[in-house]
Amino acid sequence: MTHLAMGDGAEFDRIRALLSHFGTQAAGIGDDAAVLSIPTGEQLIASVDVAVEAVHFRAEWLAPDEIAWRAMHAALSDLAAMGATPRGVLLSWTLPPDRLQWLDAIAAGSAAAARAAEVPIVGGNLSRGDTLTLGTTVMGSAVHPVSRAGAQVGDRCYVTGRLGGPQAALRAWLAGAQPSAAARERFAHPVARLREGRWLAGAGATAMIDISDGLLADAGHLAAASGVSLAITSALVPVHPDSVHADALRSGEEYELFITAPLIDCAQFERELGTTLTAVGEVRHAEGGPRVRFDTPGDVSRVDSPRGHDHFS
Amino acid sequence: MTHLAMGDGAEFDRIRALLSHFGTQAAGIGDDAAVLSIPTGEQLIASVDVAVEAVHFRAEWLAPDEIAWRAMHAALSDLAAMGATPRGVLLSWTLPPDRLQWLDAIAAGSAAAARAAEVPIVGGNLSRGDTLTLGTTVMGSAVHPVSRAGAQVGDRCYVTGRLGGPQAALRAWLAGAQPSAAARERFAHPVARLREGRWLAGAGATAMIDISDGLLADAGHLAAASGVSLAITSALVPVHPDSVHADALRSGEEYELFITAPLIDCAQFERELGTTLTAVGEVRHAEGGPRVRFDTPGDVSRVDSPRGHDHFS
């Protein structure tokens, strides 16, 4: 799709520069709003996420293109958790004057992230402001979106990937050290589990949530929404090589998926998608209210949110 | 639609407080992403807009509920300019600690603005940060969206409403004075011309754009996108009672519509919608490149963007 012709002026010069970075990843830019087709029979799935400098990342930790990649896949992860196929993203960026020189790298990082997810950049908004803020709206579609509210007593609980990498990277940075390359990569270049989410939706997942607040917290969100309790066998939770068990349970911004479903063939999943899928527990009746129970002594946690990330979708 | 059950914790308490303000205007909050139905045969129309304190508004000028109203209708105006029906909005708010006490008023203003536009609030994101930033993603649908690129030689040019009110309010504030109540209202409570946009789309509008950068600039955007020139009869441009002609041509953030179309019955439009529609010019061949030509001497303007509002959709 071509873009609309734009006139002269610094504003449009900046947009033309962005479009040169987006390349074929941008589609139909330049009108009042983007126009997208949602396949007949599918529902629109949409979410917005924001990455604010000094709140969600620090400029000393990541290069600007990594900040942009991470912002986009963090947002896309919410589509993955619904089993949706991404159809378009809208970017809303606020840049302070001393970050304007990052604009090219941010655009390049966004284009690479969109390309990896096979989603077009369909529009956006560029504003000045005091704080670098990358807002990302993701729009996708699904025939049968998987909510976090559908877990059934008797289902198994599964988790994709290995947890703890982002937490390990954070710990290193906060201690003034450099994280291992593998842990850093998990923080800087998360990959939204879009194919995995669709596969799991097709395989009968009853509920899904992406792990952004940490397994403990996100399993709690799913339990509360579904009105069930979850019995997690702590020793089964897959741990990133650079992490330890206790951290893996709480590490946030993993962008892995936590799933409830009847029996799933984890070996087949791994063969077809190249990602591990691990059974970690089961769904129980919510006697006395939804709970997440880990099998380690003293680790019976009420459903709550130990992290500070506010989120109303 | 009910919302998903949420667990304990300060994060969810804040979301529950927001939901109490949104009331029936919120729908299906609490999952990883919102789920919306787009009517069969219609396309998804989507746009994102942002209002940053000290960039797009000043806290001395507007009450927090007005800031929220204005942010939402500014975003919805892009749907109006496509002839779309709004289906859902996503809110992405960043609040510094010294603005947290505004959260209730911002939520109430957003709910009122959404109610006026008959659009559900389907999700969002709340973050801390240094600057009050209200991001709004609007999603709508239309069978035949009207782009800004379809103007045809021989079409007439029309504008809704009377221009200059927001500029008059800004001039007063910047001079340390109080604007008239009417001018202030135009700035504080713009109403996206959603019904008008759909009516005009049905009446054969070939191109539409909302007036956010000022008539001169936005007519220029439409001319550039359509590859035409526009001959505007300056004396016909409808002027707000508290403004003057020269200001009305440049006043931004009007959120009125500029339209090209074959002949439209302006009296019928006004009768059915209660808003004025005024013929102000016609579409010509773009000899020597797209131009907006006003009939006042010395007012032959190249297509460019005199204002600083960056926008890539």
Coordinates of C-alpha atoms in Angstrom, one line a residue, chain A residues 35-289:
Chain A
V35 CA -8.1 1.7 7.6
L36 CA -7.8 -2.0 8.3
S37 CA -9.6 -5.1 7.3
I38 CA -10.7 -7.5 10.0
P39 CA -11.4 -10.9 8.4
T40 CA -15.1 -11.8 8.4
G41 CA -16.0 -13.9 11.4
E42 CA -13.2 -12.7 13.5
Q43 CA -13.3 -10.2 16.3
L44 CA -11.1 -7.1 16.8
I45 CA -8.6 -7.6 19.7
A46 CA -7.0 -4.3 20.8
S47 CA -4.7 -3.2 23.6
V48 CA -2.5 -0.2 24.4
D49 CA 0.8 -0.2 26.3
V50 CA 3.3 2.5 27.2
A51 CA 7.1 2.5 27.9
V52 CA 8.2 5.6 29.9
E53 CA 11.9 6.4 30.3
A54 CA 13.0 6.1 33.9
V55 CA 9.8 4.2 34.8
H56 CA 9.9 1.2 32.4
F57 CA 13.5 1.4 31.2
R58 CA 16.7 3.3 31.7
A59 CA 18.6 4.8 28.9
E60 CA 21.9 3.5 30.3
W61 CA 20.7 -0.1 29.9
L62 CA 19.4 -0.2 26.4
A63 CA 20.1 1.3 23.0
P64 CA 17.2 3.3 21.5
D65 CA 16.4 0.6 18.9
E66 CA 16.2 -1.9 21.7
I67 CA 13.9 0.3 23.7
A68 CA 11.6 0.5 20.6
W69 CA 11.7 -3.2 20.0
R70 CA 10.9 -4.0 23.6
A71 CA 8.0 -1.5 23.7
M72 CA 6.4 -3.0 20.6
H73 CA 6.8 -6.7 21.7
A74 CA 5.5 -5.9 25.2
A75 CA 2.4 -4.5 23.6
L76 CA 2.1 -7.4 21.1
S77 CA 2.4 -9.8 23.9
D78 CA -1.2 -8.9 25.0
L79 CA -2.4 -10.0 21.6
A80 CA -0.4 -13.2 21.9
A81 CA -2.2 -13.9 25.2
M82 CA -5.6 -13.6 23.5
G83 CA -4.5 -16.0 20.7
A84 CA -4.9 -13.2 18.2
T85 CA -3.1 -12.4 14.9
P86 CA -1.8 -8.9 14.8
R87 CA -3.3 -6.7 12.0
G88 CA -1.8 -3.3 12.7
V89 CA 0.0 -1.1 15.2
L90 CA -0.3 2.6 16.0
L91 CA 2.7 4.4 17.5
S92 CA 2.4 7.3 19.8
W93 CA 5.8 8.8 20.7
T94 CA 6.6 11.7 22.9
L95 CA 10.2 12.9 22.7
P96 CA 12.1 15.6 24.7
P97 CA 14.5 17.7 22.7
D98 CA 17.6 15.8 24.0
R99 CA 16.2 12.6 22.7
L100 CA 15.3 13.8 19.2
Q101 CA 18.6 12.4 17.9
W102 CA 17.3 8.9 18.9
L103 CA 14.3 9.2 16.5
D104 CA 16.0 7.3 13.6
A105 CA 17.1 4.4 15.9
I106 CA 13.7 4.2 17.5
A107 CA 12.1 4.1 14.1
A108 CA 14.5 1.4 13.0
G109 CA 13.9 -0.7 16.1
S110 CA 10.2 -0.4 15.7
A111 CA 10.4 -1.4 12.1
A112 CA 12.5 -4.5 13.0
A113 CA 10.1 -5.4 15.8
A114 CA 7.1 -5.1 13.5
R115 CA 8.7 -7.1 10.8
A116 CA 9.5 -9.9 13.2
A117 CA 5.8 -10.0 14.2
E118 CA 4.6 -9.6 10.6
V119 CA 2.5 -6.6 11.5
P120 CA 2.2 -3.3 9.6
I121 CA 2.7 0.1 11.2
V122 CA -0.5 1.8 10.1
G123 CA -0.2 5.2 11.8
G124 CA 0.8 7.2 14.8
N125 CA 1.5 10.4 16.5
L126 CA 4.6 12.3 17.3
S127 CA 4.7 14.9 20.0
R128 CA 7.3 16.8 22.1
G129 CA 7.3 16.5 25.8
D130 CA 9.6 16.3 28.8
T131 CA 9.9 12.5 29.0
L132 CA 10.6 9.9 26.3
T133 CA 7.4 7.9 26.1
L134 CA 6.7 5.2 23.6
G135 CA 3.0 4.3 23.4
T136 CA 1.9 1.4 21.3
T137 CA -1.6 0.4 20.3
V138 CA -1.9 -3.1 18.9
M139 CA -4.8 -4.3 16.9
G140 CA -5.4 -7.9 15.9
S141 CA -8.1 -10.4 15.3
A142 CA -9.2 -13.8 16.4
V143 CA -12.2 -16.1 15.7
H144 CA -12.3 -17.3 19.3
P145 CA -10.2 -15.0 21.6
V146 CA -8.9 -16.7 24.7
S147 CA -9.6 -14.6 27.8
R148 CA -8.0 -15.0 31.2
A149 CA -11.4 -15.9 32.7
G150 CA -12.0 -19.4 31.2
A151 CA -9.9 -21.7 33.4
Q152 CA -11.8 -24.9 34.3
V153 CA -11.3 -27.0 37.4
G154 CA -9.2 -30.0 36.3
D155 CA -7.3 -28.1 33.6
R156 CA -3.5 -28.3 33.7
C157 CA -1.3 -25.1 33.9
Y158 CA 1.5 -24.5 31.4
V159 CA 4.1 -21.9 30.8
T160 CA 6.1 -21.2 27.7
G161 CA 9.9 -20.6 27.8
R162 CA 12.2 -20.3 30.8
L163 CA 11.6 -17.6 33.4
G164 CA 13.9 -15.3 35.3
G165 CA 16.1 -13.8 32.5
P166 CA 14.7 -10.3 32.6
Q167 CA 14.9 -10.2 36.4
A168 CA 18.6 -11.4 36.2
A169 CA 19.4 -8.6 33.8
L170 CA 17.7 -6.1 36.1
R171 CA 19.5 -7.3 39.2
A172 CA 22.8 -7.0 37.4
W173 CA 22.1 -3.4 36.2
L174 CA 20.8 -2.3 39.6
A175 CA 23.9 -3.7 41.2
G176 CA 26.0 -1.7 38.8
A177 CA 27.2 -4.8 36.9
Q178 CA 26.6 -6.0 33.4
P179 CA 24.1 -8.9 32.9
S180 CA 25.0 -12.0 31.0
A181 CA 24.4 -11.7 27.3
A182 CA 21.6 -14.2 27.5
A183 CA 19.8 -12.4 30.4
R184 CA 20.3 -9.1 28.7
E185 CA 18.8 -10.5 25.5
R186 CA 15.7 -11.6 27.3
F187 CA 15.2 -8.1 28.7
A188 CA 16.2 -6.2 25.5
H189 CA 14.6 -8.3 22.8
P190 CA 11.5 -10.1 24.2
V191 CA 9.6 -11.8 21.4
A192 CA 5.8 -11.8 21.8
R193 CA 4.6 -15.4 21.7
L194 CA 2.1 -14.7 18.9
R195 CA 2.5 -18.0 17.0
E196 CA 2.6 -19.9 20.3
G197 CA -0.6 -18.1 21.5
R198 CA -2.5 -19.0 18.3
W199 CA -1.3 -22.6 18.5
L200 CA -2.4 -22.9 22.1
A201 CA -5.8 -21.3 21.4
G202 CA -6.2 -24.0 18.6
A203 CA -5.1 -26.7 21.0
G204 CA -7.9 -25.9 23.4
A205 CA -6.4 -23.4 25.9
T206 CA -9.2 -22.3 28.3
A207 CA -7.4 -19.2 29.6
M208 CA -4.2 -17.4 28.8
I209 CA -2.3 -14.4 30.3
D210 CA 1.1 -13.1 29.4
I211 CA 3.7 -12.9 32.1
S212 CA 4.4 -9.2 32.5
D213 CA 4.0 -8.8 36.3
G214 CA 5.7 -12.2 37.2
L215 CA 4.3 -15.7 37.2
L216 CA 3.1 -15.4 40.8
A217 CA 1.2 -12.2 40.1
D218 CA -0.1 -13.1 36.6
A219 CA -1.2 -16.6 37.7
G220 CA -3.1 -14.7 40.4
H221 CA -4.8 -12.4 37.9
L222 CA -5.9 -15.5 35.9
A223 CA -7.1 -17.2 39.0
A224 CA -9.1 -14.1 40.1
A225 CA -10.7 -13.6 36.7
S226 CA -11.5 -17.3 36.3
G227 CA -12.7 -17.7 39.9
V228 CA -10.5 -20.7 40.5
S229 CA -7.4 -21.7 42.5
L230 CA -4.2 -22.8 41.0
A231 CA -1.9 -25.4 42.4
I232 CA 1.6 -24.8 41.0
T233 CA 4.4 -27.3 41.5
S234 CA 7.2 -24.9 42.1
A235 CA 9.9 -27.3 41.2
L236 CA 8.4 -27.7 37.7
V237 CA 8.6 -24.0 36.8
P238 CA 11.3 -23.7 34.1
V239 CA 14.1 -21.5 35.1
H240 CA 16.4 -19.4 32.8
P241 CA 20.1 -20.6 33.1
D242 CA 21.1 -17.3 34.6
S243 CA 18.3 -17.1 37.2
V244 CA 17.3 -19.0 40.3
H245 CA 14.0 -20.6 41.3
A246 CA 12.7 -17.9 43.6
D247 CA 13.4 -15.2 41.0
A248 CA 11.8 -17.1 38.2
L249 CA 8.5 -17.1 40.1
R250 CA 8.5 -13.3 40.4
S251 CA 10.4 -12.1 37.3
G252 CA 8.3 -9.7 35.3
E253 CA 8.3 -8.5 31.7
E254 CA 9.0 -12.0 30.6
Y255 CA 6.3 -11.8 27.9
E256 CA 6.0 -15.6 28.1
L257 CA 2.5 -17.1 28.3
F258 CA 0.8 -18.8 31.3
I259 CA -2.0 -21.1 30.1
T260 CA -4.7 -23.3 31.4
A261 CA -5.9 -26.1 29.2
P262 CA -6.9 -29.8 29.2
L263 CA -3.9 -32.0 28.4
I264 CA -1.5 -30.5 25.8
D265 CA 1.3 -32.4 24.0
C266 CA 4.3 -30.3 25.1
A267 CA 6.7 -32.2 22.9
Q268 CA 4.6 -31.5 19.8
F269 CA 4.4 -27.8 20.8
E270 CA 8.2 -27.7 21.1
R271 CA 8.8 -29.5 17.9
E272 CA 6.4 -27.3 15.9
L273 CA 7.3 -23.9 17.5
G274 CA 10.9 -24.3 18.8
T275 CA 9.8 -23.0 22.2
T276 CA 9.5 -25.0 25.3
L277 CA 6.1 -25.6 27.0
T278 CA 6.1 -26.9 30.5
A279 CA 3.3 -28.3 32.6
V280 CA 3.6 -26.7 36.1
G281 CA 0.3 -27.3 37.9
E282 CA -3.4 -27.7 37.8
V283 CA -6.7 -25.8 38.3
R284 CA -8.6 -26.4 41.5
H285 CA -11.9 -25.2 43.1
A286 CA -11.5 -21.8 44.6
E287 CA -12.4 -22.8 48.2
G288 CA -12.3 -19.6 50.3
G289 CA -11.5 -17.5 47.2

